[in-house]
mmCIF file of N, CA and C in Angstrom:
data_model
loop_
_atom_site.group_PDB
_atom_site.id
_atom_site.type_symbol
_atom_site.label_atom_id
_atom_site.label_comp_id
_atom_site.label_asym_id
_atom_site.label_seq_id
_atom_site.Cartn_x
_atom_site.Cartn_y
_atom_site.Cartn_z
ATOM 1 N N UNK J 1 98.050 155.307 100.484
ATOM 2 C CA UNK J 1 97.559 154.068 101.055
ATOM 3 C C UNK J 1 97.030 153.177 99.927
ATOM 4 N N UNK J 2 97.243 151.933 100.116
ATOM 5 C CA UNK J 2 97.089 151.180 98.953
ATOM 6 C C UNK J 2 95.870 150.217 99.602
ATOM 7 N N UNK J 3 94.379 149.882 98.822
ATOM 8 C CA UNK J 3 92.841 149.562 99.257
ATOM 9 C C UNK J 3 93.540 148.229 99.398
ATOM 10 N N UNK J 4 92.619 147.822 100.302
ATOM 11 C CA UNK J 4 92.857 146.519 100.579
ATOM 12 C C UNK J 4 92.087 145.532 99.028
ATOM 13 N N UNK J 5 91.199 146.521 98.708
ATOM 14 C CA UNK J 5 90.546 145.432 97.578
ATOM 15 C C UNK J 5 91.475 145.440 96.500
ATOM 16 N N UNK J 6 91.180 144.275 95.810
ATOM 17 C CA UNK J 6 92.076 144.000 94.605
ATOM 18 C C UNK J 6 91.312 144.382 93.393
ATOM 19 N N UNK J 7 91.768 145.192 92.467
ATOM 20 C CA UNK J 7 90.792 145.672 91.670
ATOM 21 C C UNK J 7 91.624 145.560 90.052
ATOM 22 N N UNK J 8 90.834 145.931 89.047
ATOM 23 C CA UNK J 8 91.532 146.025 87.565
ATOM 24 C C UNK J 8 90.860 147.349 87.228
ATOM 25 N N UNK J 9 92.043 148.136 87.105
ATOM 26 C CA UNK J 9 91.804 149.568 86.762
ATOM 27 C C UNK J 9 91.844 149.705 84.938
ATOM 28 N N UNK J 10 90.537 150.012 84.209
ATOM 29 C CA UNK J 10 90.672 150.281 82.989
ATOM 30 C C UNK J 10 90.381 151.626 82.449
ATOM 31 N N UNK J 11 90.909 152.746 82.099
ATOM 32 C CA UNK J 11 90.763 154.069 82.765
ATOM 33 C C UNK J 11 90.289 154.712 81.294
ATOM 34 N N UNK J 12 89.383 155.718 81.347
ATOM 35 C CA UNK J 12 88.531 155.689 79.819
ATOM 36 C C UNK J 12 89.133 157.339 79.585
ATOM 37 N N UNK J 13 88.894 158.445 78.607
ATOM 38 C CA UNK J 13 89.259 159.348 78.476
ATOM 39 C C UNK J 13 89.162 160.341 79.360
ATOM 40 N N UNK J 14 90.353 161.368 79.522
ATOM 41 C CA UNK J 14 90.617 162.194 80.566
ATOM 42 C C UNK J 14 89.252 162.664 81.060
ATOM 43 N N UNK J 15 88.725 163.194 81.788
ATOM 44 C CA UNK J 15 87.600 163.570 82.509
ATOM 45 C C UNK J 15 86.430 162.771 82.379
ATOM 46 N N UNK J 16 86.568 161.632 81.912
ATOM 47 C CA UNK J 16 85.323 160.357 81.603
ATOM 48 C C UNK J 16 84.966 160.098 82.497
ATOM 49 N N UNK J 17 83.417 159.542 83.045
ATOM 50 C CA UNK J 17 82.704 158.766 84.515
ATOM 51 C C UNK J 17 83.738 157.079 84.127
ATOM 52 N N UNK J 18 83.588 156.946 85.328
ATOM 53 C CA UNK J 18 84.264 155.553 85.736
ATOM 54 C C UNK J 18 83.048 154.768 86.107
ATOM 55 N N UNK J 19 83.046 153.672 85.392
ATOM 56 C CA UNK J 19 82.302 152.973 86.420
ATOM 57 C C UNK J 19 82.605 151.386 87.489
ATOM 58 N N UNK J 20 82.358 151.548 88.555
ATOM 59 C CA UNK J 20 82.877 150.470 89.361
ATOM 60 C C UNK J 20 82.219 149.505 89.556
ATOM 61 N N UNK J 21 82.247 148.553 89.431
ATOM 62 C CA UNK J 21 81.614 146.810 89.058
ATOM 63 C C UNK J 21 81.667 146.053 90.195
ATOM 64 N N UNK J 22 81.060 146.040 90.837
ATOM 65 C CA UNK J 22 80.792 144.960 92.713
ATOM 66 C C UNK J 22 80.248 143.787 92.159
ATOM 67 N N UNK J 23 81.185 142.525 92.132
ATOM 68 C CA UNK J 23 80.330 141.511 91.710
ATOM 69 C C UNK J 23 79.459 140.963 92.462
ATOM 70 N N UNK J 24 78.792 140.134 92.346
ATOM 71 C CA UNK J 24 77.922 138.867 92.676
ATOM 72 C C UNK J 24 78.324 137.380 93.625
ATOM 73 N N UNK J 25 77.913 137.135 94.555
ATOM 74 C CA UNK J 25 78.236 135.890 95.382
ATOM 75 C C UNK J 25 79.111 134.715 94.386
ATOM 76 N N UNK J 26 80.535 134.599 94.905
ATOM 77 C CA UNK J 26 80.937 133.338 93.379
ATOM 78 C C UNK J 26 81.496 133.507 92.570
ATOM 79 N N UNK J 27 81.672 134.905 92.302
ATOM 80 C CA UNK J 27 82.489 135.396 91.065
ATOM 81 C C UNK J 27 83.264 136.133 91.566
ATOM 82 N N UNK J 28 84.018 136.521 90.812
ATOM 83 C CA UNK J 28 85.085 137.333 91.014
ATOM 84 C C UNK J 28 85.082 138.693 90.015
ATOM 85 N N UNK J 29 86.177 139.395 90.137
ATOM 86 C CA UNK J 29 86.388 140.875 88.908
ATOM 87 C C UNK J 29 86.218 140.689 87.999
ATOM 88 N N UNK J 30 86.616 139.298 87.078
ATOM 89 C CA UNK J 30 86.637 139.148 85.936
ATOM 90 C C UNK J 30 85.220 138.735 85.337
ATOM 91 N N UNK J 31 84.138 137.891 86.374
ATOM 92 C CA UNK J 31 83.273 137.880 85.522
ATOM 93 C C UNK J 31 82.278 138.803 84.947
ATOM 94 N N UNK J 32 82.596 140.461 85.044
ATOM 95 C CA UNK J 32 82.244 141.141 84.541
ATOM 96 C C UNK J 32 82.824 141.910 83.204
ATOM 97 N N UNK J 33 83.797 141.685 83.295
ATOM 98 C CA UNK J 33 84.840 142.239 81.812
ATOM 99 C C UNK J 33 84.018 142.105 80.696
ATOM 100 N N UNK J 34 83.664 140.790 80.655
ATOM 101 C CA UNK J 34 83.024 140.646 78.918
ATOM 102 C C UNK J 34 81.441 141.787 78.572
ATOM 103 N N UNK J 35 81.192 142.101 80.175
ATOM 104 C CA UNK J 35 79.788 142.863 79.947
ATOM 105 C C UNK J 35 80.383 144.545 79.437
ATOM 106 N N UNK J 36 81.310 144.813 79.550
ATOM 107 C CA UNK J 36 81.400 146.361 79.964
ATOM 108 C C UNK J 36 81.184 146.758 78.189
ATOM 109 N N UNK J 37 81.956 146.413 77.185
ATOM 110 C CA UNK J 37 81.989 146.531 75.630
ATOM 111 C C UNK J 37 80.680 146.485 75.319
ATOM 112 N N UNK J 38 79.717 145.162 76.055
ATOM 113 C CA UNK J 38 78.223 145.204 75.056
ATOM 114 C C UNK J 38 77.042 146.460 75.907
ATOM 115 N N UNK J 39 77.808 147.145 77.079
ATOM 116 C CA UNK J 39 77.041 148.256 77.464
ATOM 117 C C UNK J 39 77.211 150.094 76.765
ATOM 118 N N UNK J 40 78.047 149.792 76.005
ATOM 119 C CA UNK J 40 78.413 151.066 74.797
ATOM 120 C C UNK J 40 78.114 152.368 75.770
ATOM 121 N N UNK J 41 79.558 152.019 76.640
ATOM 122 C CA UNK J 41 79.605 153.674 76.946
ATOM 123 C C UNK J 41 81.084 154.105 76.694
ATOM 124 N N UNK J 42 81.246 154.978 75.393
ATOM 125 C CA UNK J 42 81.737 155.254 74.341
ATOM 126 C C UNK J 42 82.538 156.320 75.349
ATOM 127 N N UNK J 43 84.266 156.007 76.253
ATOM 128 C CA UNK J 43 84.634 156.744 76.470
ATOM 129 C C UNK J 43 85.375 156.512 78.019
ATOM 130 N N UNK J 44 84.338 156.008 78.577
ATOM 131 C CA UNK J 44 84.250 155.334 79.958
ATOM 132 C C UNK J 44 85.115 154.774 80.858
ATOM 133 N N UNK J 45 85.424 154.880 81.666
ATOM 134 C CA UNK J 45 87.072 153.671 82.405
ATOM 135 C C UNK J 45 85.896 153.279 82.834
ATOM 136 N N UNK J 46 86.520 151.344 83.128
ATOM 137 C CA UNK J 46 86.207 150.644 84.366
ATOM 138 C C UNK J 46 86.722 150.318 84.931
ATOM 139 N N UNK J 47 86.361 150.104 86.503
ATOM 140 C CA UNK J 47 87.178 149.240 87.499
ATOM 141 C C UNK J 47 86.175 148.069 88.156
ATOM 142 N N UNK J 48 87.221 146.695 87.845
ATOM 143 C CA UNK J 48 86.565 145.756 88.232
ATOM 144 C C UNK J 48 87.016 145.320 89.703
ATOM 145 N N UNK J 49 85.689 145.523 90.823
ATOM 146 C CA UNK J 49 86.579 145.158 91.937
ATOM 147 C C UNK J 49 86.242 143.367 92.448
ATOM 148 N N UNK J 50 87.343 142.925 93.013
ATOM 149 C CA UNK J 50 86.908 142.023 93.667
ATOM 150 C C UNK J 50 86.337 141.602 95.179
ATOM 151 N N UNK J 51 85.878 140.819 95.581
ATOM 152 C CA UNK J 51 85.153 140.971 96.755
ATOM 153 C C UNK J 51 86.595 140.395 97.774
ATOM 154 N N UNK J 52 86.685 140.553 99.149
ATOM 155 C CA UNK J 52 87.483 140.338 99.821
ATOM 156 C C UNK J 52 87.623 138.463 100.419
ATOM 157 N N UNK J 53 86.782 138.089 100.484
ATOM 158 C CA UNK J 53 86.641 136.559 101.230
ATOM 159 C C UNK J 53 86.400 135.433 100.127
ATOM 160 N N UNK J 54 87.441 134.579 100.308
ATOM 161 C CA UNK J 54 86.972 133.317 99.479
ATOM 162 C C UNK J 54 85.995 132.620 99.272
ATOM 163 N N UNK J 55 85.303 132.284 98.809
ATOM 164 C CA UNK J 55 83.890 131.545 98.641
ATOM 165 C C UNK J 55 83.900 130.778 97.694
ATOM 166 N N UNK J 56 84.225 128.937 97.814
ATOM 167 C CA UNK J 56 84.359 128.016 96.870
ATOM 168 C C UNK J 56 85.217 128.522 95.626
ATOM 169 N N UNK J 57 85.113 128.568 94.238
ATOM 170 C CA UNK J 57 86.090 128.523 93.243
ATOM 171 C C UNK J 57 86.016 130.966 92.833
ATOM 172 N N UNK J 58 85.122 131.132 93.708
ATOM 173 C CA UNK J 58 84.895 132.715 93.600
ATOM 174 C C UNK J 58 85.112 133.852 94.538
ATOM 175 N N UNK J 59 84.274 134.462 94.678
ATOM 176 C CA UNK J 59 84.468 135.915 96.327
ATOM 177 C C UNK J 59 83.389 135.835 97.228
ATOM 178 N N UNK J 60 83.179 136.463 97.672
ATOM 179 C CA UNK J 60 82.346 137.152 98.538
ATOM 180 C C UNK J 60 82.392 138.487 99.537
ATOM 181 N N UNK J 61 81.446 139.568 99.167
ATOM 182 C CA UNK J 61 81.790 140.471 100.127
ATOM 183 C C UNK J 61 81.194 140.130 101.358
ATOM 184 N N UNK J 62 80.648 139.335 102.087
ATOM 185 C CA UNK J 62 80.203 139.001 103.425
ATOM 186 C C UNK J 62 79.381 137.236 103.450
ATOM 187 N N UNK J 63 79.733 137.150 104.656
ATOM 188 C CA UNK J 63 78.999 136.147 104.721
ATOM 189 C C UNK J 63 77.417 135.645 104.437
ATOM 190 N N UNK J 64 76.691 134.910 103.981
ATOM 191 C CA UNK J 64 75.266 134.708 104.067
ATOM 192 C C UNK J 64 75.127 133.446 104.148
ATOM 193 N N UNK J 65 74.368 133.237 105.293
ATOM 194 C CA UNK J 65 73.034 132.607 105.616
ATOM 195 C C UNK J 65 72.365 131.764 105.152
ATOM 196 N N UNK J 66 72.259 130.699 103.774
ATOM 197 C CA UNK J 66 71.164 130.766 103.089
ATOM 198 C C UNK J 66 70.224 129.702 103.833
ATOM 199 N N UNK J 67 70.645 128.713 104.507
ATOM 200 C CA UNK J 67 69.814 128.065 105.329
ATOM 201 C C UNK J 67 68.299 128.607 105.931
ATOM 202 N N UNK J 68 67.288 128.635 105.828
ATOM 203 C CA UNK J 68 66.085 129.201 106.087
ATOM 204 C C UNK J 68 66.075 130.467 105.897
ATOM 205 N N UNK J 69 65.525 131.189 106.677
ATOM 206 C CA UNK J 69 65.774 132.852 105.797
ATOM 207 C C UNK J 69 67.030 133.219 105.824
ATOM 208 N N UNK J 70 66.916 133.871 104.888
ATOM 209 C CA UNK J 70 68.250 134.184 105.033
ATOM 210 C C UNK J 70 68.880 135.262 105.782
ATOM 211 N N UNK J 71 70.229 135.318 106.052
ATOM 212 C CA UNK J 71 70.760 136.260 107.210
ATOM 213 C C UNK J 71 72.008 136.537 106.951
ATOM 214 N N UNK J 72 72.009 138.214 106.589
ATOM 215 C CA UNK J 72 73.185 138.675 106.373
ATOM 216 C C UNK J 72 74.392 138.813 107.174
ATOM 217 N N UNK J 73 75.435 138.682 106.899
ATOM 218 C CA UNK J 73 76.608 139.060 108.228
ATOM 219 C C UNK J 73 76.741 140.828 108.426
ATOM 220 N N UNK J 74 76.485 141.347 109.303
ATOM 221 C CA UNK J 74 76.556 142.930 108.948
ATOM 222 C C UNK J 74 77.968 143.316 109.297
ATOM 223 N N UNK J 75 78.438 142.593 110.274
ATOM 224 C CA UNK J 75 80.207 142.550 110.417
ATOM 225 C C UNK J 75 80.613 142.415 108.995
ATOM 226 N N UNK J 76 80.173 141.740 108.774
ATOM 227 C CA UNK J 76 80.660 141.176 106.868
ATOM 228 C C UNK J 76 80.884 142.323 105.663
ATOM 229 N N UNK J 77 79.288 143.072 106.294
ATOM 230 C CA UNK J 77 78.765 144.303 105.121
ATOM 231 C C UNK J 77 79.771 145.076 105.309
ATOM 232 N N UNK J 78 79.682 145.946 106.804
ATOM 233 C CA UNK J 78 80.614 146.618 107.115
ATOM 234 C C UNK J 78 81.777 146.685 106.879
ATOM 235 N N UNK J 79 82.657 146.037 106.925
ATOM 236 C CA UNK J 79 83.762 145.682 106.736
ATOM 237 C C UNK J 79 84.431 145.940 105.064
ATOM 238 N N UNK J 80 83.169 144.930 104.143
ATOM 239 C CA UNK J 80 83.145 145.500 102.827
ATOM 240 C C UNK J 80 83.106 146.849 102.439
ATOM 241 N N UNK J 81 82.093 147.321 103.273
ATOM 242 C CA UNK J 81 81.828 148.816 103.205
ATOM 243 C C UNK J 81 82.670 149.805 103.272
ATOM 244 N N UNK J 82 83.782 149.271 104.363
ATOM 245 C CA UNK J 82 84.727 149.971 104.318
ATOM 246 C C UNK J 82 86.219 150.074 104.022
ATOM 247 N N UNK J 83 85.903 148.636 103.041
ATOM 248 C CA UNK J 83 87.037 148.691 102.203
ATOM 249 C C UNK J 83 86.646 149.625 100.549
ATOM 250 N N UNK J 84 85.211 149.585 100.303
ATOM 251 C CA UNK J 84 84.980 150.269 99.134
ATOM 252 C C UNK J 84 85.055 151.261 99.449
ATOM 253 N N UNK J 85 84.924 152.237 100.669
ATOM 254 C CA UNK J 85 85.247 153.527 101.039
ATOM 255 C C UNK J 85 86.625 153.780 100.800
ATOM 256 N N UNK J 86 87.435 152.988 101.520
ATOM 257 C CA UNK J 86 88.820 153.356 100.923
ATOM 258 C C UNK J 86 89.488 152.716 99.187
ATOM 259 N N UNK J 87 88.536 151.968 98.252
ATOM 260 C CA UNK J 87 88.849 152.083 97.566
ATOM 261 C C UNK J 87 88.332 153.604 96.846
ATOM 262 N N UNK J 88 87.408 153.998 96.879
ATOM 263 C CA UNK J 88 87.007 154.988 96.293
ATOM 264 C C UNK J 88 87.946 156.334 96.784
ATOM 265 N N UNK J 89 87.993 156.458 97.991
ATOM 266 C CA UNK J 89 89.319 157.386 98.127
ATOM 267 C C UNK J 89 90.665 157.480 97.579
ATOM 268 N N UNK J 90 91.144 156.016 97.282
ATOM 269 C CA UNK J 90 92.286 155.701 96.550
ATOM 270 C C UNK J 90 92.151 156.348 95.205
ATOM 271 N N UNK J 91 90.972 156.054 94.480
ATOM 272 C CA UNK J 91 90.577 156.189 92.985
ATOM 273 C C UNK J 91 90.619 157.653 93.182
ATOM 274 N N UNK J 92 89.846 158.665 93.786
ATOM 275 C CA UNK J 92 90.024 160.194 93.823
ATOM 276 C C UNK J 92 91.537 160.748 93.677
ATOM 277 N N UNK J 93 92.322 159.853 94.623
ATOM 278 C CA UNK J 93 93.780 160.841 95.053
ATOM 279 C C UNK J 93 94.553 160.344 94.252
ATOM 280 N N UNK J 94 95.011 159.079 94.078
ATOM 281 C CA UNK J 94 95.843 158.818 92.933
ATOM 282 C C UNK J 94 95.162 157.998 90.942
ATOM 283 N N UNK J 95 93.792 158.897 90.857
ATOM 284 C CA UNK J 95 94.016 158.732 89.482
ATOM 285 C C UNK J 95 92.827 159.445 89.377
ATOM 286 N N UNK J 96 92.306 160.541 89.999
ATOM 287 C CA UNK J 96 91.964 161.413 90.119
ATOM 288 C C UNK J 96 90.460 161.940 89.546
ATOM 289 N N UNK J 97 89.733 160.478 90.277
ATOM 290 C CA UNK J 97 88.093 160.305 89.528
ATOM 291 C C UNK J 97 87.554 160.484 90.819
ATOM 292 N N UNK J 98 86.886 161.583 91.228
ATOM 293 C CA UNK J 98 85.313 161.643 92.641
ATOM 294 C C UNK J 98 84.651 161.177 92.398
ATOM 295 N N UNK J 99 83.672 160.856 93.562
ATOM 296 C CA UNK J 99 82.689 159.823 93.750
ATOM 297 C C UNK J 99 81.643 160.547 92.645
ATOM 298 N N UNK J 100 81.622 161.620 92.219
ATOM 299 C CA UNK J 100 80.128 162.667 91.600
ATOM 300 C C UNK J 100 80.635 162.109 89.893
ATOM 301 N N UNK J 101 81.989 161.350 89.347
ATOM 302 C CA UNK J 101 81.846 160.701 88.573
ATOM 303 C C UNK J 101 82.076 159.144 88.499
ATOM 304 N N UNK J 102 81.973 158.501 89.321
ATOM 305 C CA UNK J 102 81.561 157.471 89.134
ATOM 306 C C UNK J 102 80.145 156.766 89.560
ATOM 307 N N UNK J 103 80.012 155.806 88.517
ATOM 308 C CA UNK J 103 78.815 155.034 88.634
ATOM 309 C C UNK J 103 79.038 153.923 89.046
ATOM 310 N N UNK J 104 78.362 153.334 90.321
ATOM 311 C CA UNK J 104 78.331 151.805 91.167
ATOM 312 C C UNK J 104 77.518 151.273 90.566
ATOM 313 N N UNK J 105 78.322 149.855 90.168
ATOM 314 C CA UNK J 105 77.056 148.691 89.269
ATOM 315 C C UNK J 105 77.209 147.738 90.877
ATOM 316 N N UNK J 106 76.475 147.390 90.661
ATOM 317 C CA UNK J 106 76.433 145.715 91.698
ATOM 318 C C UNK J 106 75.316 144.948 91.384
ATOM 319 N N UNK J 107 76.044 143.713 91.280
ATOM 320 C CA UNK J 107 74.828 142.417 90.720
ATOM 321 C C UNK J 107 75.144 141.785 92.513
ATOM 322 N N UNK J 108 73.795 141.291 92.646
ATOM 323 C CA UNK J 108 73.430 140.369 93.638
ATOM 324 C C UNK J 108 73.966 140.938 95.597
ATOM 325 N N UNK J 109 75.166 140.230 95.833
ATOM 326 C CA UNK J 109 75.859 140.736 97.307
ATOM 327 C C UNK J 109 76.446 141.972 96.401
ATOM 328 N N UNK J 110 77.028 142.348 95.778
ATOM 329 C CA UNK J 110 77.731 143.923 95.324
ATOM 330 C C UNK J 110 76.546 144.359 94.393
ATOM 331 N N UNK J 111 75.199 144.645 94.339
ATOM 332 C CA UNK J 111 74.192 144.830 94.844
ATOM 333 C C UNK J 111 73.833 145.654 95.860
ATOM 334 N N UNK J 112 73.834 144.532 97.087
ATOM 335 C CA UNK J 112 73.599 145.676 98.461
ATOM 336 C C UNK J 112 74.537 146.059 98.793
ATOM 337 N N UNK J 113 75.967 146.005 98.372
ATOM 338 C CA UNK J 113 77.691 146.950 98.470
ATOM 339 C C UNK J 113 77.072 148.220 97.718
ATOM 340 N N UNK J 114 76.484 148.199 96.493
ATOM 341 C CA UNK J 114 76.239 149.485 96.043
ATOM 342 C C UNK J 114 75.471 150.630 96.406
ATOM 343 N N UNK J 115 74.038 149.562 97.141
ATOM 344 C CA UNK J 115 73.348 150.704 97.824
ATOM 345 C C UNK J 115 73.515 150.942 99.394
ATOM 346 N N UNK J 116 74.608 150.274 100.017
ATOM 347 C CA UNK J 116 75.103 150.621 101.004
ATOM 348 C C UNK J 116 76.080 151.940 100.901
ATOM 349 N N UNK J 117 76.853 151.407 100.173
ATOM 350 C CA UNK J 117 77.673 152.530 99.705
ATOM 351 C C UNK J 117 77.315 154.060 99.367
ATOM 352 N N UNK J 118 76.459 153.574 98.452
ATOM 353 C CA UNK J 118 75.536 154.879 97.689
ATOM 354 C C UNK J 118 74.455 155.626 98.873
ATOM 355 N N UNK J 119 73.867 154.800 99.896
ATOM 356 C CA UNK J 119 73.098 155.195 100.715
ATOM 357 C C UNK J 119 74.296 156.086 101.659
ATOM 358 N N UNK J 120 75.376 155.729 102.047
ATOM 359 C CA UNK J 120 75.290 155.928 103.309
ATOM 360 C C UNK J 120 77.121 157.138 103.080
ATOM 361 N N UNK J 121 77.008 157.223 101.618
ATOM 362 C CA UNK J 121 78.180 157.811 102.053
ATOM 363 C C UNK J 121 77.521 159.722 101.621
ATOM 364 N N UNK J 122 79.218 160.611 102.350
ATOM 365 C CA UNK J 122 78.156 162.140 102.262
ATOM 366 C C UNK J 122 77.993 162.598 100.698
ATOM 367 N N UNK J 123 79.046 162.113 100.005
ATOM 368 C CA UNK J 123 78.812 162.947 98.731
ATOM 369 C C UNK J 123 77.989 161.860 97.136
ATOM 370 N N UNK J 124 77.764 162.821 96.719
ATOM 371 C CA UNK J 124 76.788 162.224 95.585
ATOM 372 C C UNK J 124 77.674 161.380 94.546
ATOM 373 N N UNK J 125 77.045 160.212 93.916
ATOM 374 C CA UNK J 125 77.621 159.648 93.004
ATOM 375 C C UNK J 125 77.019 159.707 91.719
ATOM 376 N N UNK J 126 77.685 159.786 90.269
ATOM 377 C CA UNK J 126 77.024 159.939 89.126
ATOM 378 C C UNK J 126 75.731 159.010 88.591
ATOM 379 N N UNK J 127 75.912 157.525 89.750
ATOM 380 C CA UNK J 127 74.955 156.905 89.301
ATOM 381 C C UNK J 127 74.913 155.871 89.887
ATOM 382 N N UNK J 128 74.021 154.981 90.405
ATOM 383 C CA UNK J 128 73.927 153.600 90.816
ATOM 384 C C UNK J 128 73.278 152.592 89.883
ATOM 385 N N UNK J 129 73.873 151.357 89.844
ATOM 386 C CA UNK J 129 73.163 150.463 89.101
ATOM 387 C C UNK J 129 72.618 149.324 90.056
ATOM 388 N N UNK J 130 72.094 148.980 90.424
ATOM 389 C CA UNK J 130 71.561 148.068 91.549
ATOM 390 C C UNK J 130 70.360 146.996 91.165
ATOM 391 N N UNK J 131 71.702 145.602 90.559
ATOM 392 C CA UNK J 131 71.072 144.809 89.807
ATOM 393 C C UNK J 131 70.579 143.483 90.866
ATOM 394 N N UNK J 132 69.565 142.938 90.438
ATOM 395 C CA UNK J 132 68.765 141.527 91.197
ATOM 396 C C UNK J 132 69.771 141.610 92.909
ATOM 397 N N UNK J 133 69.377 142.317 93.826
ATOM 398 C CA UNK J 133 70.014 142.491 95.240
ATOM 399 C C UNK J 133 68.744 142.852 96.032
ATOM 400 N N UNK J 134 69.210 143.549 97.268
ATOM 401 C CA UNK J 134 68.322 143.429 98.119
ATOM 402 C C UNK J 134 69.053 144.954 99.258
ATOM 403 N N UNK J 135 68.557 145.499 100.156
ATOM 404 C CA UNK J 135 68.877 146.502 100.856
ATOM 405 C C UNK J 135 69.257 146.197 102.202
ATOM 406 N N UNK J 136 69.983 145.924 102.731
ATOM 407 C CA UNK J 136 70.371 145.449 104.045
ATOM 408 C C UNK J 136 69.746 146.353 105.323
ATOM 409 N N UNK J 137 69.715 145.431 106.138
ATOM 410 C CA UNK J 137 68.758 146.336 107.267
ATOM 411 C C UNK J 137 67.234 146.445 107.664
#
C-alpha cells in the first residue's frame, strides 16, 4: 500500500534511527531539509513528510481556527493521524525501519501530529521531538 502522504525518503546507514520531520502550519517537507546537516546525527536517514491540505503558498495537517481562541479541527487531526499511521507502517514493511527506531520531530501543527502519534500509538518510539506546539484535547 502506498501512504497517502507525500514524503522524501533520505535513508542513513543500514540499521540507523530515522528520523521523521512533521512540519509546521505553511510549510511544506522541504522547509526542513536545510535543518537536518546542522543537527549532526552522524549516520541517520530522514524522512521529510508533507502535510496533506493546501494552505496558501504551504500545507497543513488540519484545519485551525485562529479567530478568537483558537479551535482545532479533530476530524482534521484524525485524519492526519491516520495517514502518519500508515505512513509509518509503509516505512517498517518496505524499507524496513520500526517505530522503536524512529524519532518524531514536529514544529508547531506536526507538533501536536507528533504527540498524537507518539501518545496514542501501542508501540514505543526511539524518540519525540515536540517543538513550540501544543497537545490536542
Amino acid at each position: 500500500m502506498t501512504p497517502a502522504l507525500s514524503y522524501d525518503l533520505h535513508p542513513g546507514r543500514p540499521g540507523a534511527p530515522l528520523a521523521v520531520v512533521l512540519h509546521g502550519l505553511g510549510d511544506s517537507k522541504e522547509g526542513w531539509k536545510p535543518v537536518a546537516p546542522m543537527l549532526a546525527l552522524p549516520g541517520w536517514g530522514w524522512c521529510f513528510v508533507q502535510a496533506p491540505d493546501a494552505y496558501g503558498p504551504g500545507w497543513s495537517w488540519f484545519n485551525l481556527d485562529l479567530e478568537g481562541p483558537v479551535r482545532v479541527d479533530a476530524a482534521g487531526v484524525a485524519r492526519s493521524h491516520q495517514a502518519i499511521l500508515e505512513l509509518l507502517t509503509h516505512l517498517e514493511q518496505h524499507h524496513g525501519v520500526p517505530c522503536e527506531r524512529i524519532a518524531l520531530l514536529g514544529f508547531s501543527q506536526g507538533c501536536l501530529m507528533t504527540l498524537e502519534t507518539v501518545l496514542r500509538h501501542p508501540r514505543p518510539f526511539l524518540a519525540a521531538v515536540a517543538i513550540s506546539g501544543w497537545l490536542h484535547r
